CSV table of C-alpha atoms in Angstrom, one decimal:
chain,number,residue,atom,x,y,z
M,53,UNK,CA,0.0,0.0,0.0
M,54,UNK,CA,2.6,2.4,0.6
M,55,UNK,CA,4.2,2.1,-2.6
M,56,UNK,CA,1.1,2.6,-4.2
M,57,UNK,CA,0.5,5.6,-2.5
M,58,UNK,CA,4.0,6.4,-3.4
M,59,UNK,CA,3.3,6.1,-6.9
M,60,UNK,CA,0.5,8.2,-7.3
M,61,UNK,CA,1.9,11.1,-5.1
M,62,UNK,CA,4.9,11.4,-7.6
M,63,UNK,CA,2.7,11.0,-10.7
M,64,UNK,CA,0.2,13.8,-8.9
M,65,UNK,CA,3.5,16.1,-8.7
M,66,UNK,CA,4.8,15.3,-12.2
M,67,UNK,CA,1.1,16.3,-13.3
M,68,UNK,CA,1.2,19.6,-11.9
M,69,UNK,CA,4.6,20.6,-12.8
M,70,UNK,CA,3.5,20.2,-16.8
M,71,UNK,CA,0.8,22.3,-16.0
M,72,UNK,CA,3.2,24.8,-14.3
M,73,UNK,CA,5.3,24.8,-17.2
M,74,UNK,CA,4.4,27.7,-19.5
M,75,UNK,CA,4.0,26.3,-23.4
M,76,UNK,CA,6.8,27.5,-25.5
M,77,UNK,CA,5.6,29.4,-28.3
M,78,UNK,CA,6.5,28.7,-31.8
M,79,UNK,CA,6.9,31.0,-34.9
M,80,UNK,CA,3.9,32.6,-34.2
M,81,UNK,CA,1.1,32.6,-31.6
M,82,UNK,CA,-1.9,34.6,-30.5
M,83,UNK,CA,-1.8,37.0,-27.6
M,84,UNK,CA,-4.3,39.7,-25.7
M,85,UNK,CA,-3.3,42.8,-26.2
M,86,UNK,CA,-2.5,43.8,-22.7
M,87,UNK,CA,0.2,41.2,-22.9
M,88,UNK,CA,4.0,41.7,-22.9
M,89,UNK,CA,5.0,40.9,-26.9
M,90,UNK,CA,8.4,39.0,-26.8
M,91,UNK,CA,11.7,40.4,-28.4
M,92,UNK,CA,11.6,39.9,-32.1
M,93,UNK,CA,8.4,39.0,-32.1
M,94,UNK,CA,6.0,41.7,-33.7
M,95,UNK,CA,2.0,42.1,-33.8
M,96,UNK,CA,1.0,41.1,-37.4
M,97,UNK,CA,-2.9,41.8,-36.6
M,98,UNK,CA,-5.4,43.0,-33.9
M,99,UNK,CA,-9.0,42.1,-33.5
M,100,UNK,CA,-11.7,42.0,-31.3
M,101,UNK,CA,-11.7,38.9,-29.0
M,102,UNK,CA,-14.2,37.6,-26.1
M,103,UNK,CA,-11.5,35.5,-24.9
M,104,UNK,CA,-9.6,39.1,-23.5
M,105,UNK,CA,-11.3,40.3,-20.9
M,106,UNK,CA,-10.3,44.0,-19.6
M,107,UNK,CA,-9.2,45.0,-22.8
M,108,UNK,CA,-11.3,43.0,-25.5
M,109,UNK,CA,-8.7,42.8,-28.2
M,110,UNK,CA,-6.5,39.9,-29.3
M,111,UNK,CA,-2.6,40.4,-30.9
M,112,UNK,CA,-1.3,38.1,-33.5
M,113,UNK,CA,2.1,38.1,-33.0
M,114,UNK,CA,4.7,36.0,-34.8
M,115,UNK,CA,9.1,36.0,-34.4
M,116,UNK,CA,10.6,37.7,-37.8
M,117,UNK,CA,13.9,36.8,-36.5
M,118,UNK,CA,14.8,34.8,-39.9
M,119,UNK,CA,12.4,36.8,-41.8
M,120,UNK,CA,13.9,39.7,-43.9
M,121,UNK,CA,10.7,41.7,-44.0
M,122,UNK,CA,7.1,41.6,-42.8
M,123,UNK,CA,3.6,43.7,-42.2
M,124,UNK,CA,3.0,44.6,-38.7
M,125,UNK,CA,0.5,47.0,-36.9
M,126,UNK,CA,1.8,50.3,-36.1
M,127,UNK,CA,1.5,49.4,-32.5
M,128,UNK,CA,3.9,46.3,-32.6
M,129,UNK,CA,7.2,46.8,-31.6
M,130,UNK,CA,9.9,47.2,-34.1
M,131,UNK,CA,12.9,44.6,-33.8
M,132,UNK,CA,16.4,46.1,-33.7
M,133,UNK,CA,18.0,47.1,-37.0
M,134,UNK,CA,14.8,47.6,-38.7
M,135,UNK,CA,13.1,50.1,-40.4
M,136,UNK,CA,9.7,51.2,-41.7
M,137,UNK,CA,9.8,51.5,-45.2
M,138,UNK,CA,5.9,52.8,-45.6
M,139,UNK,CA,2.4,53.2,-43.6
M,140,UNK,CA,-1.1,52.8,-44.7
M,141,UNK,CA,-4.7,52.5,-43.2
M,142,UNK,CA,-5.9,48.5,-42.6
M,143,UNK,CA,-9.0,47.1,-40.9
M,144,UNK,CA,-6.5,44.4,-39.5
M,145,UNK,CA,-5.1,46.4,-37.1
M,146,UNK,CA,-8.1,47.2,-34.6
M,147,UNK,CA,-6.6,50.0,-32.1
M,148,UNK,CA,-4.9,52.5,-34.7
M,149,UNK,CA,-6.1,51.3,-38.3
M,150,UNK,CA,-2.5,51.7,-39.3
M,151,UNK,CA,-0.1,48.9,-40.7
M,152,UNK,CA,3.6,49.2,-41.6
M,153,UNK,CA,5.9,47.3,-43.7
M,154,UNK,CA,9.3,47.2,-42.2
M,155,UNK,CA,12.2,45.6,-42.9
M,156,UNK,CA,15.4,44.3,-41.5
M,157,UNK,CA,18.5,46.9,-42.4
M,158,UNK,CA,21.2,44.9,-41.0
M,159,UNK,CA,23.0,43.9,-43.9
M,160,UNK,CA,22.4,46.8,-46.1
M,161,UNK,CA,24.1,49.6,-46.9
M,162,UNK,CA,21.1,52.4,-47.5
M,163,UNK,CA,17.4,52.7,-47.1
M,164,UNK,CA,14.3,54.9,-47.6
M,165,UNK,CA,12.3,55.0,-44.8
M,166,UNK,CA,9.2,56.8,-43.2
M,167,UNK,CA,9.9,59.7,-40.8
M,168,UNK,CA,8.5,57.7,-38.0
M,169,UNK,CA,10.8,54.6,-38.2
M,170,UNK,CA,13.7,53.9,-35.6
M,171,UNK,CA,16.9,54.6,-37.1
M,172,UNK,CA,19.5,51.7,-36.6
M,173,UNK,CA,22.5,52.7,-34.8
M,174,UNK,CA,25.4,53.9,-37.1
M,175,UNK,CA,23.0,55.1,-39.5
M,176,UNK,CA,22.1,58.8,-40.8
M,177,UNK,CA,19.6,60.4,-42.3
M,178,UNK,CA,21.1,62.2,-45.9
M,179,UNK,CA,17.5,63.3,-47.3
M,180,UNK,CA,13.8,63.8,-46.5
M,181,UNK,CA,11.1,64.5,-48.3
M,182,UNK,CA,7.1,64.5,-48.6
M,183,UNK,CA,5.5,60.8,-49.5
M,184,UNK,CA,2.2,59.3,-49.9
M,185,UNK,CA,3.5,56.3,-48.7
M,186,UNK,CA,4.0,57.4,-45.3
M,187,UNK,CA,0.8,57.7,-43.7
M,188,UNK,CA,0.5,59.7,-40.4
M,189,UNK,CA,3.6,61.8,-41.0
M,190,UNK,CA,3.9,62.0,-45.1
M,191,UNK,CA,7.4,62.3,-45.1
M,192,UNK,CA,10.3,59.6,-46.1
M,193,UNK,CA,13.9,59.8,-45.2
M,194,UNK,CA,16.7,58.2,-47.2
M,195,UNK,CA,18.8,57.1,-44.8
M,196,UNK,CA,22.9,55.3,-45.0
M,197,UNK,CA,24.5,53.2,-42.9
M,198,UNK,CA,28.3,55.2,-42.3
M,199,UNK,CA,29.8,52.6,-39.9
M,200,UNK,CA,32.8,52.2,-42.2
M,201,UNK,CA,32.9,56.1,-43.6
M,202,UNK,CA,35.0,59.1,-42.4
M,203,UNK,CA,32.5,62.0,-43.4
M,204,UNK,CA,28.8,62.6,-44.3
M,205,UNK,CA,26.4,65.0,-45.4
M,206,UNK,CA,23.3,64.8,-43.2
M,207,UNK,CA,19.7,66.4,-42.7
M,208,UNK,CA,19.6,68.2,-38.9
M,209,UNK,CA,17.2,65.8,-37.7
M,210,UNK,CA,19.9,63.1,-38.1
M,211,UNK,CA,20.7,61.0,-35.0
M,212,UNK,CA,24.9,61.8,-35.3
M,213,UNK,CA,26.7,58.3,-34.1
M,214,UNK,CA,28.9,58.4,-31.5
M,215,UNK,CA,32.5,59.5,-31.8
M,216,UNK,CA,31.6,61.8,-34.8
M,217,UNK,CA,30.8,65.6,-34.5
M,218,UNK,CA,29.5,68.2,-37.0
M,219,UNK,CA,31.9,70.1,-39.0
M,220,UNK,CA,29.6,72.6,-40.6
M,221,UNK,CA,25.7,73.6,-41.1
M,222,UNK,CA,23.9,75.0,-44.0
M,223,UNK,CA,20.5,75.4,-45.6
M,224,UNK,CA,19.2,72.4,-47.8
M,225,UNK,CA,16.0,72.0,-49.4
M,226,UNK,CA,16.6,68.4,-49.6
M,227,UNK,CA,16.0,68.4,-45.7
M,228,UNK,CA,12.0,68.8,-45.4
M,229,UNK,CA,11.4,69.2,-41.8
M,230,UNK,CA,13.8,71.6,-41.0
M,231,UNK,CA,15.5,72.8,-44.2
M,232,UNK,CA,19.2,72.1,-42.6
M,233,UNK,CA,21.8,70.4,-43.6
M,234,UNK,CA,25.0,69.1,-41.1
M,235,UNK,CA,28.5,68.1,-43.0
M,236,UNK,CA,29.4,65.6,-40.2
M,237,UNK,CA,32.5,63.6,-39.3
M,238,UNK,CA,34.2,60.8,-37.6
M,239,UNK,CA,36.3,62.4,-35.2
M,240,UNK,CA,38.0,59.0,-33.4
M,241,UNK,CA,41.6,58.6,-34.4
M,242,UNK,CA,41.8,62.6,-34.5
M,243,UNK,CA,43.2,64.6,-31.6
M,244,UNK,CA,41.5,68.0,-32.6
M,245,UNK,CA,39.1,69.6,-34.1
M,246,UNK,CA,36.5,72.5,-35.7
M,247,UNK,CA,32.6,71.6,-34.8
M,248,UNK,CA,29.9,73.8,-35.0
M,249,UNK,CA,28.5,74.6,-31.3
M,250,UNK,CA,25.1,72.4,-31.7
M,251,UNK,CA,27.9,69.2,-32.6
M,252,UNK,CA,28.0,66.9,-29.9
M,253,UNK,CA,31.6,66.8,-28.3
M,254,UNK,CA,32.4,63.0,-28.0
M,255,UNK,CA,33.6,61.5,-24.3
M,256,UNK,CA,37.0,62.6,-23.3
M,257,UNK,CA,36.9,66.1,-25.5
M,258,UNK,CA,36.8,69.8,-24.6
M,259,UNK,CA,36.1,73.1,-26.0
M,260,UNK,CA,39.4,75.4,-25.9
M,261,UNK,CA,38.0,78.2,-27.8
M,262,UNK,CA,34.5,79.2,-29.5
M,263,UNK,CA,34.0,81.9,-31.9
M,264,UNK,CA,31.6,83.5,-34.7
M,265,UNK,CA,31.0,81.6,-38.0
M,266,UNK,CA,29.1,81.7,-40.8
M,267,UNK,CA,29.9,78.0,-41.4
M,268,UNK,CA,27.5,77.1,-38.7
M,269,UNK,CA,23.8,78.2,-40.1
M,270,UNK,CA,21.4,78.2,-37.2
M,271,UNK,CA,23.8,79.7,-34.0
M,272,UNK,CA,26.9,81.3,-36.0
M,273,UNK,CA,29.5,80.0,-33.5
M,274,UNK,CA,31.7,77.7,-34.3
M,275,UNK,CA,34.4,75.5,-31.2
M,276,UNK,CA,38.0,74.5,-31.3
M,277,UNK,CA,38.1,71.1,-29.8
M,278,UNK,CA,40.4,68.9,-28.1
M,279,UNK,CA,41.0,65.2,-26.9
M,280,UNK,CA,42.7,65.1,-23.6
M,281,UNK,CA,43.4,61.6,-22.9
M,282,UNK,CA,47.5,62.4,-22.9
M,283,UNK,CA,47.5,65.6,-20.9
M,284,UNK,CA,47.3,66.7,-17.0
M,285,UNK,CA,46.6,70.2,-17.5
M,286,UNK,CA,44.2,72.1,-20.0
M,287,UNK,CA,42.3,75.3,-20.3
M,288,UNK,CA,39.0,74.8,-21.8
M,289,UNK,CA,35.6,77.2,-22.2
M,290,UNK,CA,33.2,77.2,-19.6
M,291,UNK,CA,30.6,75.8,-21.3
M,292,UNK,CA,32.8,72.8,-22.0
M,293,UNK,CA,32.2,69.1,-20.6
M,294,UNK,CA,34.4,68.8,-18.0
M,295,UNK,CA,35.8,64.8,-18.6
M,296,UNK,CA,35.5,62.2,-15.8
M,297,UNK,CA,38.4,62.6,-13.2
M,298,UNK,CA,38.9,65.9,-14.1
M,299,UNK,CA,38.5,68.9,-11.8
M,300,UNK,CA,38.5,72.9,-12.3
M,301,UNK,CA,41.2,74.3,-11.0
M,302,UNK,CA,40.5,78.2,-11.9
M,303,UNK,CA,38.3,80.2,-14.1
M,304,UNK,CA,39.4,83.8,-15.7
M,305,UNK,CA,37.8,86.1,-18.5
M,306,UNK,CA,38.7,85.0,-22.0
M,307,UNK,CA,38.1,86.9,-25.5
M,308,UNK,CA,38.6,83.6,-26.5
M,309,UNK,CA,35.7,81.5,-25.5
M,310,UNK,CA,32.2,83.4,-27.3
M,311,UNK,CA,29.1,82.7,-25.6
M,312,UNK,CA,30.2,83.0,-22.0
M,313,UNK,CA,33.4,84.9,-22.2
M,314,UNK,CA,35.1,82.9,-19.3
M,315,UNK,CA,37.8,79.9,-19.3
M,316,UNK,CA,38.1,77.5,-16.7
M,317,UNK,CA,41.8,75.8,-15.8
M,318,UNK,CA,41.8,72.1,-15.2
M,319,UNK,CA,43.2,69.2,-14.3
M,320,UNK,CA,43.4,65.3,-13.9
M,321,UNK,CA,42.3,64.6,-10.0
């Protein structure tokens, strides 16, 4: 008797631990809309569904991570390195009316893309322009993946990857939005530089001196920049980043630094 009972108590426990055990979802599955949708996957459709109580919509979701392109709803989340390459209305997508097709960037070299779509990281923005097939915004961007470049020409709207700063800004009516232009450039095996004061100054660089320029459309001020990695010592702007284990020192008037009109002295801590 007490091996029976043993018996059935492990077969009760076995029981209950496969019902414990979420099911593993496949390629593609269907999911209530208040539900979290797992990375790579994206929502393909949305519809109205007893079966969701609270919310009283259903997701179909499926994973796009061998896929090289696919129709979501513009509420799905959009995998890493991929872009939305147009927009128009659907009745499958209950919640916004909106589907996208996107597509996955990673192995190409350019792309034309509506305004709204994420832009993959070492990617820029060279052009933008109004498009019918961009519903909700109406305007496209032609966008270039510069990992392997030195220098770009970019719209002002541009995400600018890191290490790179802009050299110079103009007006361009091939940049719809805001009608600006950036020539940018990557700045990491250089030890100096000329940006234009809206550039971002990359980790480990300062501003030594700023002044007027007509090379930088939209604040006329253009920076001398420097990477300190080598030094102890340095006198920079005010207005410049002061890098990590650094500390000012001093600060005294200076012709030299436009905008504030004051120069700090630092040094390595």
């Amino acid at each position: 008797m007490t091996v029976v009972l043993m018996l059935l108590g492990m077969m009760t426990a076995a029981a209950a631990q496969a019902q414990a055990t979420p099911q593993q979802l496949t390629s593609s599955a269907t999911i209530c809309s208040n539900s979290p949708v797992p990375a790579g996957w994206v929502i393909t459709s949305s519809y109205r569904s007893s079966g969701c109580a609270g919310t009283g919509i259903a997701y179909s979701i499926a994973d796009v991570s061998t896929q090289a392109s696919a129709t979501v709803c513009s509420m799905s989340p959009i995998p890493a390195g991929w872009v939305i390459t147009s927009s128009y209305s659907s009745s499958g997508c209950i919640g916004t009316g909106v589907a996208y097709s996107i597509s996955n960037a990673t192995n190409l070299a350019s792309a034309t893309v509506c305004s709204m779509s994420p832009i993959p990281a070492g990617w820029v923005i060279t052009s933008s322009y109004s498009s019918s097939g961009c519903a909700g915004t109406g305007v496209a961007y032609s966008i270039s993946n510069v990992t392997n470049r030195a220098s770009a020409t970019v719209c002002s709207m541009s995400p600018i990857p890191a290490g790179w700063v802009v050299t110079s800004s103009y007006s361009s009516s091939g940049c719809a939005g805001t009608g600006v232009a950036y020539s940018i450039s990557n700045v990491t095996n250089q030890s100096y530089a000329t940006v234009c004061s809206m550039s971002p100054i990359p980790a480990g660089w300062v501003v030594t001196s700023s002044y007027s320029s007509s090379g930088c459309a939209g604040t006329g001020v253009a920076y001398s920049i420097s990477r300190i990695t080598t030094q102890v010592y340095a006198t920079v702007c005010s207005f410049s980043p002061i890098p990590a284990g650094w500390v000012v020192t001093g600060s005294q008037s200076s012709s030299g630094c436009v905008g504030s009109g004051v120069a700090y002295s630092i040094r390595k801590a």
